[in-house]
Protein backbone atom coordinates (compact mmCIF):
# COMPACT_ATOMS: atom_id res chain seq x y z
CA UNK A 1 0.00 0.00 0.00
CA UNK A 2 1.23 3.50 -0.83
CA UNK A 3 2.50 5.60 2.13
CA UNK A 4 -0.08 8.31 1.37
CA UNK A 5 -2.92 5.78 1.52
CA UNK A 6 -1.56 4.38 4.78
CA UNK A 7 -1.46 7.86 6.30
CA UNK A 8 -5.03 8.66 5.23
CA UNK A 9 -6.37 5.37 6.53
CA UNK A 10 -4.58 5.80 9.87
CA UNK A 11 -5.58 9.44 10.36
CA UNK A 12 -8.36 10.27 12.79
CA UNK A 13 -11.33 11.82 10.99
CA UNK A 14 -13.87 14.29 12.36
CA UNK A 15 -17.26 14.75 10.70
CA UNK A 16 -19.27 17.89 11.46
CA UNK A 17 -22.99 17.34 10.97
CA UNK A 18 -26.29 18.36 12.50
CA UNK A 19 -28.17 15.56 10.74
CA UNK A 20 -26.03 12.42 10.96
CA UNK A 21 -26.59 10.09 13.89
CA UNK A 22 -23.37 8.13 13.50
CA UNK A 23 -20.20 7.96 11.43
CA UNK A 24 -17.73 5.19 10.69
CA UNK A 25 -14.28 4.63 9.16
CA UNK A 26 -12.15 5.86 12.06
CA UNK A 27 -14.28 9.01 12.45
CA UNK A 28 -15.80 10.98 15.28
CA UNK A 29 -19.00 12.99 14.97
CA UNK A 30 -18.65 16.66 16.00
CA UNK A 31 -21.76 18.64 16.95
CA UNK A 32 -22.55 21.85 18.75
CA UNK A 33 -20.21 24.85 18.84
CA UNK A 34 -17.93 24.28 15.85
CA UNK A 35 -15.51 27.06 16.82
CA UNK A 36 -15.01 25.55 20.27
CA UNK A 37 -14.62 22.06 18.80
CA UNK A 38 -11.93 23.24 16.36
CA UNK A 39 -10.04 25.04 19.12
CA UNK A 40 -10.07 21.84 21.19
CA UNK A 41 -8.83 19.79 18.23
CA UNK A 42 -5.98 22.26 17.66
CA UNK A 43 -4.83 21.65 21.23
CA UNK A 44 -4.44 17.90 20.65
CA UNK A 45 -1.01 16.51 19.74
CA UNK A 46 -0.29 15.98 16.07
CA UNK A 47 0.76 17.79 12.95
CA UNK A 48 -2.33 19.93 12.43
CA UNK A 49 -5.74 19.73 10.84
CA UNK A 50 -6.78 19.27 7.24
CA UNK A 51 -10.31 20.31 6.36
CA UNK A 52 -12.63 19.39 3.56
CA UNK A 53 -16.07 20.81 2.95
CA UNK A 54 -18.85 19.03 1.09
CA UNK A 55 -22.14 20.90 0.79
CA UNK A 56 -25.34 19.06 1.41
CA UNK A 57 -26.70 17.49 -1.75
Tab-separated table of C-alpha atoms in Angstrom:
chain	number	residue	atom	x	y	z
A	1	UNK	CA	0.000	0.000	0.000
A	2	UNK	CA	1.228	3.503	-0.831
A	3	UNK	CA	2.496	5.600	2.127
A	4	UNK	CA	-0.078	8.308	1.374
A	5	UNK	CA	-2.917	5.780	1.525
A	6	UNK	CA	-1.562	4.376	4.785
A	7	UNK	CA	-1.462	7.864	6.299
A	8	UNK	CA	-5.031	8.665	5.232
A	9	UNK	CA	-6.366	5.372	6.535
A	10	UNK	CA	-4.579	5.796	9.873
A	11	UNK	CA	-5.582	9.444	10.361
A	12	UNK	CA	-8.365	10.270	12.787
A	13	UNK	CA	-11.331	11.815	10.989
A	14	UNK	CA	-13.873	14.288	12.362
A	15	UNK	CA	-17.255	14.749	10.703
A	16	UNK	CA	-19.274	17.886	11.465
A	17	UNK	CA	-22.994	17.342	10.972
A	18	UNK	CA	-26.285	18.361	12.496
A	19	UNK	CA	-28.166	15.561	10.740
A	20	UNK	CA	-26.028	12.423	10.959
A	21	UNK	CA	-26.594	10.090	13.888
A	22	UNK	CA	-23.373	8.126	13.501
A	23	UNK	CA	-20.196	7.956	11.433
A	24	UNK	CA	-17.728	5.189	10.686
A	25	UNK	CA	-14.281	4.633	9.160
A	26	UNK	CA	-12.152	5.858	12.059
A	27	UNK	CA	-14.277	9.008	12.448
A	28	UNK	CA	-15.799	10.976	15.283
A	29	UNK	CA	-19.001	12.994	14.974
A	30	UNK	CA	-18.655	16.662	15.995
A	31	UNK	CA	-21.761	18.636	16.954
A	32	UNK	CA	-22.546	21.845	18.748
A	33	UNK	CA	-20.215	24.853	18.839
A	34	UNK	CA	-17.928	24.279	15.853
A	35	UNK	CA	-15.508	27.058	16.823
A	36	UNK	CA	-15.011	25.552	20.269
A	37	UNK	CA	-14.616	22.059	18.798
A	38	UNK	CA	-11.931	23.239	16.356
A	39	UNK	CA	-10.045	25.037	19.120
A	40	UNK	CA	-10.067	21.842	21.192
A	41	UNK	CA	-8.832	19.794	18.227
A	42	UNK	CA	-5.983	22.265	17.660
A	43	UNK	CA	-4.825	21.647	21.231
A	44	UNK	CA	-4.436	17.902	20.646
A	45	UNK	CA	-1.011	16.509	19.743
A	46	UNK	CA	-0.292	15.984	16.072
A	47	UNK	CA	0.757	17.790	12.948
A	48	UNK	CA	-2.333	19.929	12.425
A	49	UNK	CA	-5.745	19.728	10.837
A	50	UNK	CA	-6.784	19.271	7.241
A	51	UNK	CA	-10.308	20.308	6.359
A	52	UNK	CA	-12.629	19.391	3.558
A	53	UNK	CA	-16.073	20.810	2.947
A	54	UNK	CA	-18.847	19.030	1.089
A	55	UNK	CA	-22.135	20.903	0.790
A	56	UNK	CA	-25.339	19.064	1.407
A	57	UNK	CA	-26.698	17.492	-1.754
